[in-house]
Amino acid sequence: MNNRIVWFCLILLLLSTALVFAQNQGKEEMTLYGGKMGDITFPHHMHQGVINDCMVCHADFSKESGALLASKKAGMLKNKQVMNKTCLKCHRDSKKAGETYGPVKCSGCHIK
Ligand code: HEC
Ligand code: HEC
Ligand code: HEC
């Protein structure tokens, strides 16, 4: 086969793989529903950098836009369950351990 065609195909394959991985990371930042306390501005990619394991959060809800709210509506997650058992738990534990931590006060996450 022509060498140039082989290289062209290889580069195409690499580019499409890179694109698929890039898309799977989800939005960089998102707004989450926070009930009467007001919505939460959530830095998604920053957390991916800090945490390394998607399943720390996505074990509870799928990697789809709106999945968190849909799971609560379906009764698969209680209101404030993710907030308390995932978000706040990590932030509090990190604070206690003297490491870099995220907000532990309501107003740190719920921005009215
Ligand atoms: C600290 C928690 C957390 C971690 C860690 C995390 N995510 Fe997410 N992810 C979320 C939340 C919250 C949503 C929004 C779900 C919703 O809209 O209901 C989300 C949504 C998504 C979506 C849906 C598209 C979108 O942007 O709304 C994709 C895809 C995704 N995440 C991929 C990943 C991948 C890949 C990783 C690991 C590299 C990861 N996430 C790690 C919390 C996290
Ligand atoms: C680390 C970020 C963070 C902090 C701090 C935080 N929350 Fe939340 N809160 C969330 C997230 C994320 C959700 C949506 C997911 C859920 O319901 O578990 C939420 C949801 C809520 C809801 C709506 C539940 C529903 O579906 O109706 C209420 C009410 C709420 N929080 C109250 C509070 C109060 C009160 C405080 C302070 C004591 C607080 N939150 C602190 C992140 C946070
Ligand atoms: C396993 C640990 C861990 C989990 C789980 C986690 N966070 Fe964080 N979060 C951090 C750390 C660490 C920081 C501080 C990073 C820094 O300042 O460099 C942070 C920072 C933040 C900030 C502040 C960002 C800023 O610009 O100052 C917000 C808001 C936040 N987290 C919300 C959330 C929400 C909402 C969830 C749950 C969906 C969550 N976090 C889950 C570790 C975690």
PDB file of C-alpha atoms and ligand atoms in Angstrom:
ATOM      1  CA  MET A   1       0.000   0.000   0.000  1.00  0.00           C
ATOM      2  CA  ASN A   2       1.014   3.594  -0.583  1.00  0.00           C
ATOM      3  CA  ASN A   3       2.899   4.921   2.440  1.00  0.00           C
ATOM      4  CA  ARG A   4       1.140   8.258   2.363  1.00  0.00           C
ATOM      5  CA  ILE A   5      -2.266   6.604   2.543  1.00  0.00           C
ATOM      6  CA  VAL A   6      -1.146   4.570   5.566  1.00  0.00           C
ATOM      7  CA  TRP A   7       0.050   7.712   7.358  1.00  0.00           C
ATOM      8  CA  PHE A   8      -3.121   9.564   6.462  1.00  0.00           C
ATOM      9  CA  CYS A   9      -5.242   6.759   7.934  1.00  0.00           C
ATOM     10  CA  LEU A  10      -3.127   6.606  11.101  1.00  0.00           C
ATOM     11  CA  ILE A  11      -3.404  10.341  11.688  1.00  0.00           C
ATOM     12  CA  LEU A  12      -7.146  10.238  11.062  1.00  0.00           C
ATOM     13  CA  LEU A  13      -7.487   7.416  13.584  1.00  0.00           C
ATOM     14  CA  LEU A  14      -5.449   9.305  16.211  1.00  0.00           C
ATOM     15  CA  LEU A  15      -7.464  12.488  15.710  1.00  0.00           C
ATOM     16  CA  SER A  16     -10.813  10.743  16.019  1.00  0.00           C
ATOM     17  CA  THR A  17      -9.697   8.865  19.146  1.00  0.00           C
ATOM     18  CA  ALA A  18      -8.532  12.148  20.697  1.00  0.00           C
ATOM     19  CA  LEU A  19     -11.871  13.731  19.831  1.00  0.00           C
ATOM     20  CA  VAL A  20     -13.853  10.907  21.436  1.00  0.00           C
ATOM     21  CA  PHE A  21     -11.825  11.197  24.642  1.00  0.00           C
ATOM     22  CA  ALA A  22     -12.173  14.973  24.668  1.00  0.00           C
ATOM     23  CA  GLN A  23     -15.963  14.760  24.325  1.00  0.00           C
ATOM     24  CA  ASN A  24     -16.314  12.203  27.112  1.00  0.00           C
ATOM     25  CA  GLN A  25     -14.913  14.622  29.691  1.00  0.00           C
ATOM     26  CA  GLY A  26     -18.195  16.530  29.756  1.00  0.00           C
ATOM     27  CA  LYS A  27     -18.595  20.265  30.284  1.00  0.00           C
ATOM     28  CA  GLU A  28     -15.825  22.257  31.916  1.00  0.00           C
ATOM     29  CA  GLU A  29     -18.223  23.972  34.266  1.00  0.00           C
ATOM     30  CA  MET A  30     -21.905  23.403  34.992  1.00  0.00           C
ATOM     31  CA  THR A  31     -24.830  24.749  36.942  1.00  0.00           C
ATOM     32  CA  LEU A  32     -26.468  22.230  39.265  1.00  0.00           C
ATOM     33  CA  TYR A  33     -29.965  22.531  40.711  1.00  0.00           C
ATOM     34  CA  GLY A  34     -29.757  23.515  44.396  1.00  0.00           C
ATOM     35  CA  GLY A  35     -33.425  23.923  45.399  1.00  0.00           C
ATOM     36  CA  LYS A  36     -34.351  26.808  47.674  1.00  0.00           C
ATOM     37  CA  MET A  37     -30.678  27.452  48.498  1.00  0.00           C
ATOM     38  CA  GLY A  38     -29.969  28.457  44.912  1.00  0.00           C
ATOM     39  CA  ASP A  39     -27.989  26.822  42.139  1.00  0.00           C
ATOM     40  CA  ILE A  40     -24.415  25.626  42.356  1.00  0.00           C
ATOM     41  CA  THR A  41     -21.676  26.598  39.918  1.00  0.00           C
ATOM     42  CA  PHE A  42     -19.642  23.429  39.692  1.00  0.00           C
ATOM     43  CA  PRO A  43     -16.125  23.373  38.190  1.00  0.00           C
ATOM     44  CA  HIS A  44     -16.242  19.912  36.598  1.00  0.00           C
ATOM     45  CA  HIS A  45     -12.845  19.721  34.874  1.00  0.00           C
ATOM     46  CA  MET A  46     -11.048  21.153  37.883  1.00  0.00           C
ATOM     47  CA  HIS A  47     -12.435  18.239  39.928  1.00  0.00           C
ATOM     48  CA  GLN A  48     -11.388  15.715  37.282  1.00  0.00           C
ATOM     49  CA  GLY A  49      -7.866  17.072  37.727  1.00  0.00           C
ATOM     50  CA  VAL A  50      -8.007  16.837  41.522  1.00  0.00           C
ATOM     51  CA  ILE A  51      -9.752  13.465  41.780  1.00  0.00           C
ATOM     52  CA  ASN A  52      -8.583  11.246  38.875  1.00  0.00           C
ATOM     53  CA  ASP A  53     -11.370   8.705  39.345  1.00  0.00           C
ATOM     54  CA  CYS A  54     -14.642   9.599  37.613  1.00  0.00           C
ATOM     55  CA  MET A  55     -16.517   7.015  39.675  1.00  0.00           C
ATOM     56  CA  VAL A  56     -16.076   8.954  42.918  1.00  0.00           C
ATOM     57  CA  CYS A  57     -19.070  10.940  41.632  1.00  0.00           C
ATOM     58  CA  HIS A  58     -20.397   8.962  38.693  1.00  0.00           C
ATOM     59  CA  ALA A  59     -21.044   5.790  40.688  1.00  0.00           C
ATOM     60  CA  ASP A  60     -24.174   7.643  41.878  1.00  0.00           C
ATOM     61  CA  PHE A  61     -25.364   9.106  38.561  1.00  0.00           C
ATOM     62  CA  SER A  62     -24.458   8.573  34.929  1.00  0.00           C
ATOM     63  CA  LYS A  63     -22.245  10.744  32.743  1.00  0.00           C
ATOM     64  CA  GLU A  64     -25.171  12.512  31.115  1.00  0.00           C
ATOM     65  CA  SER A  65     -26.389  16.044  31.365  1.00  0.00           C
ATOM     66  CA  GLY A  66     -29.307  16.162  33.842  1.00  0.00           C
ATOM     67  CA  ALA A  67     -28.557  12.693  35.288  1.00  0.00           C
ATOM     68  CA  LEU A  68     -28.239  13.908  38.872  1.00  0.00           C
ATOM     69  CA  LEU A  69     -31.634  15.585  38.944  1.00  0.00           C
ATOM     70  CA  ALA A  70     -33.250  12.716  37.020  1.00  0.00           C
ATOM     71  CA  SER A  71     -31.954  10.179  39.586  1.00  0.00           C
ATOM     72  CA  LYS A  72     -33.412  12.258  42.423  1.00  0.00           C
ATOM     73  CA  LYS A  73     -36.745  12.554  40.644  1.00  0.00           C
ATOM     74  CA  ALA A  74     -36.775   8.788  40.082  1.00  0.00           C
ATOM     75  CA  GLY A  75     -36.086   8.229  43.794  1.00  0.00           C
ATOM     76  CA  MET A  76     -32.728   6.557  43.138  1.00  0.00           C
ATOM     77  CA  LEU A  77     -30.966   9.321  45.058  1.00  0.00           C
ATOM     78  CA  LYS A  78     -32.286  11.283  48.013  1.00  0.00           C
ATOM     79  CA  ASN A  79     -32.234  15.064  47.918  1.00  0.00           C
ATOM     80  CA  LYS A  80     -28.872  16.304  49.268  1.00  0.00           C
ATOM     81  CA  GLN A  81     -27.403  12.784  49.209  1.00  0.00           C
ATOM     82  CA  VAL A  82     -24.683  13.611  46.674  1.00  0.00           C
ATOM     83  CA  MET A  83     -24.096  16.951  48.363  1.00  0.00           C
ATOM     84  CA  ASN A  84     -23.556  15.374  51.798  1.00  0.00           C
ATOM     85  CA  LYS A  85     -21.972  12.002  50.970  1.00  0.00           C
ATOM     86  CA  THR A  86     -19.784  13.075  48.055  1.00  0.00           C
ATOM     87  CA  CYS A  87     -19.174  16.821  47.792  1.00  0.00           C
ATOM     88  CA  LEU A  88     -19.241  17.949  51.425  1.00  0.00           C
ATOM     89  CA  LYS A  89     -17.679  14.751  52.732  1.00  0.00           C
ATOM     90  CA  CYS A  90     -14.569  15.164  50.619  1.00  0.00           C
ATOM     91  CA  HIS A  91     -14.280  18.893  51.316  1.00  0.00           C
ATOM     92  CA  ARG A  92     -14.603  18.348  55.084  1.00  0.00           C
ATOM     93  CA  ASP A  93     -12.219  15.371  55.186  1.00  0.00           C
ATOM     94  CA  SER A  94      -9.617  17.309  53.201  1.00  0.00           C
ATOM     95  CA  LYS A  95      -9.968  20.286  55.504  1.00  0.00           C
ATOM     96  CA  LYS A  96      -9.496  18.051  58.547  1.00  0.00           C
ATOM     97  CA  ALA A  97      -6.447  16.428  56.955  1.00  0.00           C
ATOM     98  CA  GLY A  98      -4.919  19.856  56.350  1.00  0.00           C
ATOM     99  CA  GLU A  99      -5.080  19.443  52.556  1.00  0.00           C
ATOM    100  CA  THR A 100      -6.459  21.775  49.909  1.00  0.00           C
ATOM    101  CA  TYR A 101     -10.237  21.714  50.229  1.00  0.00           C
ATOM    102  CA  GLY A 102     -13.375  23.072  48.603  1.00  0.00           C
ATOM    103  CA  PRO A 103     -16.226  25.066  50.219  1.00  0.00           C
ATOM    104  CA  VAL A 104     -17.782  23.692  53.414  1.00  0.00           C
ATOM    105  CA  LYS A 105     -20.250  26.558  53.955  1.00  0.00           C
ATOM    106  CA  CYS A 106     -23.619  26.639  52.198  1.00  0.00           C
ATOM    107  CA  SER A 107     -22.859  29.917  50.462  1.00  0.00           C
ATOM    108  CA  GLY A 108     -19.566  28.569  49.118  1.00  0.00           C
ATOM    109  CA  CYS A 109     -21.457  26.302  46.730  1.00  0.00           C
ATOM    110  CA  HIS A 110     -25.001  27.712  46.608  1.00  0.00           C
ATOM    111  CA  ILE A 111     -24.671  31.068  44.965  1.00  0.00           C
ATOM    112  CA  LYS A 112     -27.993  32.871  45.038  1.00  0.00           C
TER     113      LYS A 112
HETATM  114  C1  HEC B   1     -16.647  15.676  41.720  1.00  0.00           C
HETATM  115  C2  HEC B   1     -17.670  14.967  40.978  1.00  0.00           C
HETATM  116  C3  HEC B   1     -17.409  14.545  39.549  1.00  0.00           C
HETATM  117  C4  HEC B   1     -16.316  13.890  39.039  1.00  0.00           C
HETATM  118  C5  HEC B   1     -15.080  13.414  39.777  1.00  0.00           C
HETATM  119  C6  HEC B   1     -16.570  13.699  37.631  1.00  0.00           C
HETATM  120  N1  HEC B   1     -17.788  14.222  37.300  1.00  0.00           N
HETATM  121 FE1  HEC B   1     -18.652  14.186  35.432  1.00  0.00          FE
HETATM  122  N2  HEC B   1     -20.297  15.142  36.194  1.00  0.00           N
HETATM  123  C7  HEC B   1     -20.455  15.540  37.510  1.00  0.00           C
HETATM  124  C8  HEC B   1     -21.728  16.225  37.643  1.00  0.00           C
HETATM  125  C9  HEC B   1     -22.281  16.826  38.914  1.00  0.00           C
HETATM  126  C10 HEC B   1     -22.328  16.199  36.361  1.00  0.00           C
HETATM  127  C11 HEC B   1     -23.669  16.810  35.961  1.00  0.00           C
HETATM  128  C12 HEC B   1     -24.742  15.775  35.975  1.00  0.00           C
HETATM  129  C13 HEC B   1     -26.070  16.421  35.685  1.00  0.00           C
HETATM  130  O1  HEC B   1     -26.161  17.305  34.811  1.00  0.00           O
HETATM  131  O2  HEC B   1     -27.055  16.051  36.335  1.00  0.00           O
HETATM  132  C14 HEC B   1     -21.388  15.513  35.483  1.00  0.00           C
HETATM  133  C15 HEC B   1     -21.636  15.291  34.111  1.00  0.00           C
HETATM  134  C16 HEC B   1     -20.776  14.622  33.265  1.00  0.00           C
HETATM  135  C17 HEC B   1     -21.039  14.366  31.864  1.00  0.00           C
HETATM  136  C18 HEC B   1     -22.304  14.731  31.109  1.00  0.00           C
HETATM  137  C19 HEC B   1     -22.119  15.841  30.156  1.00  0.00           C
HETATM  138  C20 HEC B   1     -22.143  17.160  30.806  1.00  0.00           C
HETATM  139  O3  HEC B   1     -21.129  17.834  30.640  1.00  0.00           O
HETATM  140  O4  HEC B   1     -23.134  17.509  31.438  1.00  0.00           O
HETATM  141  C21 HEC B   1     -19.961  13.690  31.367  1.00  0.00           C
HETATM  142  C22 HEC B   1     -19.756  13.184  29.950  1.00  0.00           C
HETATM  143  C23 HEC B   1     -19.014  13.526  32.470  1.00  0.00           C
HETATM  144  N3  HEC B   1     -19.548  14.107  33.597  1.00  0.00           N
HETATM  145  C24 HEC B   1     -17.817  12.874  32.359  1.00  0.00           C
HETATM  146  C25 HEC B   1     -16.911  12.720  33.417  1.00  0.00           C
HETATM  147  C26 HEC B   1     -15.640  12.018  33.299  1.00  0.00           C
HETATM  148  C27 HEC B   1     -15.120  11.362  32.031  1.00  0.00           C
HETATM  149  C28 HEC B   1     -15.054  12.079  34.534  1.00  0.00           C
HETATM  150  C29 HEC B   1     -13.689  11.553  34.951  1.00  0.00           C
HETATM  151  C30 HEC B   1     -12.558  11.953  34.128  1.00  0.00           C
HETATM  152  C31 HEC B   1     -15.944  12.817  35.421  1.00  0.00           C
HETATM  153  N4  HEC B   1     -17.052  13.190  34.709  1.00  0.00           N
HETATM  154  C32 HEC B   1     -15.697  13.074  36.759  1.00  0.00           C
HETATM  155  C33 HEC B   1     -19.582  15.330  38.551  1.00  0.00           C
HETATM  156  C34 HEC B   1     -18.344  14.731  38.453  1.00  0.00           C
HETATM  157  C1  HEC B   2     -19.731  21.424  48.403  1.00  0.00           C
HETATM  158  C2  HEC B   2     -20.859  22.089  47.834  1.00  0.00           C
HETATM  159  C3  HEC B   2     -22.092  22.261  48.663  1.00  0.00           C
HETATM  160  C4  HEC B   2     -22.204  22.836  49.912  1.00  0.00           C
HETATM  161  C5  HEC B   2     -21.106  23.402  50.790  1.00  0.00           C
HETATM  162  C6  HEC B   2     -23.603  22.791  50.250  1.00  0.00           C
HETATM  163  N1  HEC B   2     -24.329  22.233  49.223  1.00  0.00           N
HETATM  164 FE1  HEC B   2     -26.350  21.950  49.153  1.00  0.00          FE
HETATM  165  N2  HEC B   2     -26.182  21.029  47.358  1.00  0.00           N
HETATM  166  C7  HEC B   2     -24.993  20.790  46.689  1.00  0.00           C
HETATM  167  C8  HEC B   2     -25.266  19.986  45.505  1.00  0.00           C
HETATM  168  C9  HEC B   2     -24.239  19.495  44.505  1.00  0.00           C
HETATM  169  C10 HEC B   2     -26.662  19.756  45.481  1.00  0.00           C
HETATM  170  C11 HEC B   2     -27.458  18.938  44.452  1.00  0.00           C
HETATM  171  C12 HEC B   2     -27.236  17.448  44.667  1.00  0.00           C
HETATM  172  C13 HEC B   2     -27.986  16.856  45.839  1.00  0.00           C
HETATM  173  O1  HEC B   2     -29.185  17.138  46.045  1.00  0.00           O
HETATM  174  O2  HEC B   2     -27.369  16.044  46.568  1.00  0.00           O
HETATM  175  C14 HEC B   2     -27.210  20.439  46.650  1.00  0.00           C
HETATM  176  C15 HEC B   2     -28.565  20.481  46.954  1.00  0.00           C
HETATM  177  C16 HEC B   2     -29.108  21.172  48.027  1.00  0.00           C
HETATM  178  C17 HEC B   2     -30.531  21.372  48.257  1.00  0.00           C
HETATM  179  C18 HEC B   2     -31.650  20.944  47.299  1.00  0.00           C
HETATM  180  C19 HEC B   2     -32.073  19.538  47.450  1.00  0.00           C
HETATM  181  C20 HEC B   2     -33.282  19.286  46.546  1.00  0.00           C
HETATM  182  O3  HEC B   2     -33.158  18.539  45.565  1.00  0.00           O
HETATM  183  O4  HEC B   2     -34.347  19.848  46.802  1.00  0.00           O
HETATM  184  C21 HEC B   2     -30.648  22.067  49.423  1.00  0.00           C
HETATM  185  C22 HEC B   2     -31.953  22.533  50.075  1.00  0.00           C
HETATM  186  C23 HEC B   2     -29.304  22.304  49.926  1.00  0.00           C
HETATM  187  N3  HEC B   2     -28.410  21.745  49.057  1.00  0.00           N
HETATM  188  C24 HEC B   2     -29.008  22.959  51.116  1.00  0.00           C
HETATM  189  C25 HEC B   2     -27.724  23.199  51.597  1.00  0.00           C
HETATM  190  C26 HEC B   2     -27.418  23.805  52.877  1.00  0.00           C
HETATM  191  C27 HEC B   2     -28.464  24.281  53.885  1.00  0.00           C
HETATM  192  C28 HEC B   2     -26.053  23.889  52.970  1.00  0.00           C
HETATM  193  C29 HEC B   2     -25.207  24.368  54.145  1.00  0.00           C
HETATM  194  C30 HEC B   2     -25.430  23.690  55.408  1.00  0.00           C
HETATM  195  C31 HEC B   2     -25.502  23.322  51.748  1.00  0.00           C
HETATM  196  N4  HEC B   2     -26.530  22.920  50.948  1.00  0.00           N
HETATM  197  C32 HEC B   2     -24.140  23.263  51.450  1.00  0.00           C
HETATM  198  C33 HEC B   2     -23.752  21.250  47.052  1.00  0.00           C
HETATM  199  C34 HEC B   2     -23.431  21.878  48.242  1.00  0.00           C
HETATM  200  C1  HEC B   3     -12.681  13.767  46.443  1.00  0.00           C
HETATM  201  C2  HEC B   3     -12.718  15.176  46.750  1.00  0.00           C
HETATM  202  C3  HEC B   3     -13.775  16.100  46.209  1.00  0.00           C
HETATM  203  C4  HEC B   3     -15.083  15.831  45.858  1.00  0.00           C
HETATM  204  C5  HEC B   3     -15.780  14.475  45.859  1.00  0.00           C
HETATM  205  C6  HEC B   3     -15.681  17.089  45.485  1.00  0.00           C
HETATM  206  N1  HEC B   3     -14.769  18.103  45.610  1.00  0.00           N
HETATM  207 FE1  HEC B   3     -15.133  20.102  45.276  1.00  0.00          FE
HETATM  208  N2  HEC B   3     -13.184  20.495  45.630  1.00  0.00           N
HETATM  209  C7  HEC B   3     -12.222  19.589  46.019  1.00  0.00           C
HETATM  210  C8  HEC B   3     -10.958  20.270  46.210  1.00  0.00           C
HETATM  211  C9  HEC B   3      -9.648  19.618  46.640  1.00  0.00           C
HETATM  212  C10 HEC B   3     -11.193  21.630  45.909  1.00  0.00           C
HETATM  213  C11 HEC B   3     -10.194  22.784  45.973  1.00  0.00           C
HETATM  214  C12 HEC B   3      -9.337  22.794  44.772  1.00  0.00           C
HETATM  215  C13 HEC B   3      -8.396  23.967  44.777  1.00  0.00           C
HETATM  216  O1  HEC B   3      -8.741  25.008  45.332  1.00  0.00           O
HETATM  217  O2  HEC B   3      -7.326  23.815  44.211  1.00  0.00           O
HETATM  218  C14 HEC B   3     -12.605  21.735  45.559  1.00  0.00           C
HETATM  219  C15 HEC B   3     -13.229  22.945  45.228  1.00  0.00           C
HETATM  220  C16 HEC B   3     -14.577  23.094  44.980  1.00  0.00           C
HETATM  221  C17 HEC B   3     -15.244  24.355  44.702  1.00  0.00           C
HETATM  222  C18 HEC B   3     -14.584  25.723  44.688  1.00  0.00           C
HETATM  223  C19 HEC B   3     -14.071  26.059  43.324  1.00  0.00           C
HETATM  224  C20 HEC B   3     -13.426  27.409  43.312  1.00  0.00           C
HETATM  225  O3  HEC B   3     -13.403  28.005  42.236  1.00  0.00           O
HETATM  226  O4  HEC B   3     -12.931  27.871  44.337  1.00  0.00           O
HETATM  227  C21 HEC B   3     -16.573  24.080  44.508  1.00  0.00           C
HETATM  228  C22 HEC B   3     -17.679  25.071  44.190  1.00  0.00           C
HETATM  229  C23 HEC B   3     -16.733  22.653  44.668  1.00  0.00           C
HETATM  230  N3  HEC B   3     -15.508  22.082  44.966  1.00  0.00           N
HETATM  231  C24 HEC B   3     -17.934  21.990  44.555  1.00  0.00           C
HETATM  232  C25 HEC B   3     -18.078  20.594  44.623  1.00  0.00           C
HETATM  233  C26 HEC B   3     -19.324  19.896  44.377  1.00  0.00           C
HETATM  234  C27 HEC B   3     -20.647  20.558  44.046  1.00  0.00           C
HETATM  235  C28 HEC B   3     -19.050  18.570  44.511  1.00  0.00           C
HETATM  236  C29 HEC B   3     -19.988  17.384  44.354  1.00  0.00           C
HETATM  237  C30 HEC B   3     -20.726  17.285  43.114  1.00  0.00           C
HETATM  238  C31 HEC B   3     -17.638  18.433  44.843  1.00  0.00           C
HETATM  239  N4  HEC B   3     -17.089  19.691  44.904  1.00  0.00           N
HETATM  240  C32 HEC B   3     -16.995  17.226  45.082  1.00  0.00           C
HETATM  241  C33 HEC B   3     -12.409  18.251  46.237  1.00  0.00           C
HETATM  242  C34 HEC B   3     -13.587  17.545  46.029  1.00  0.00           C
END
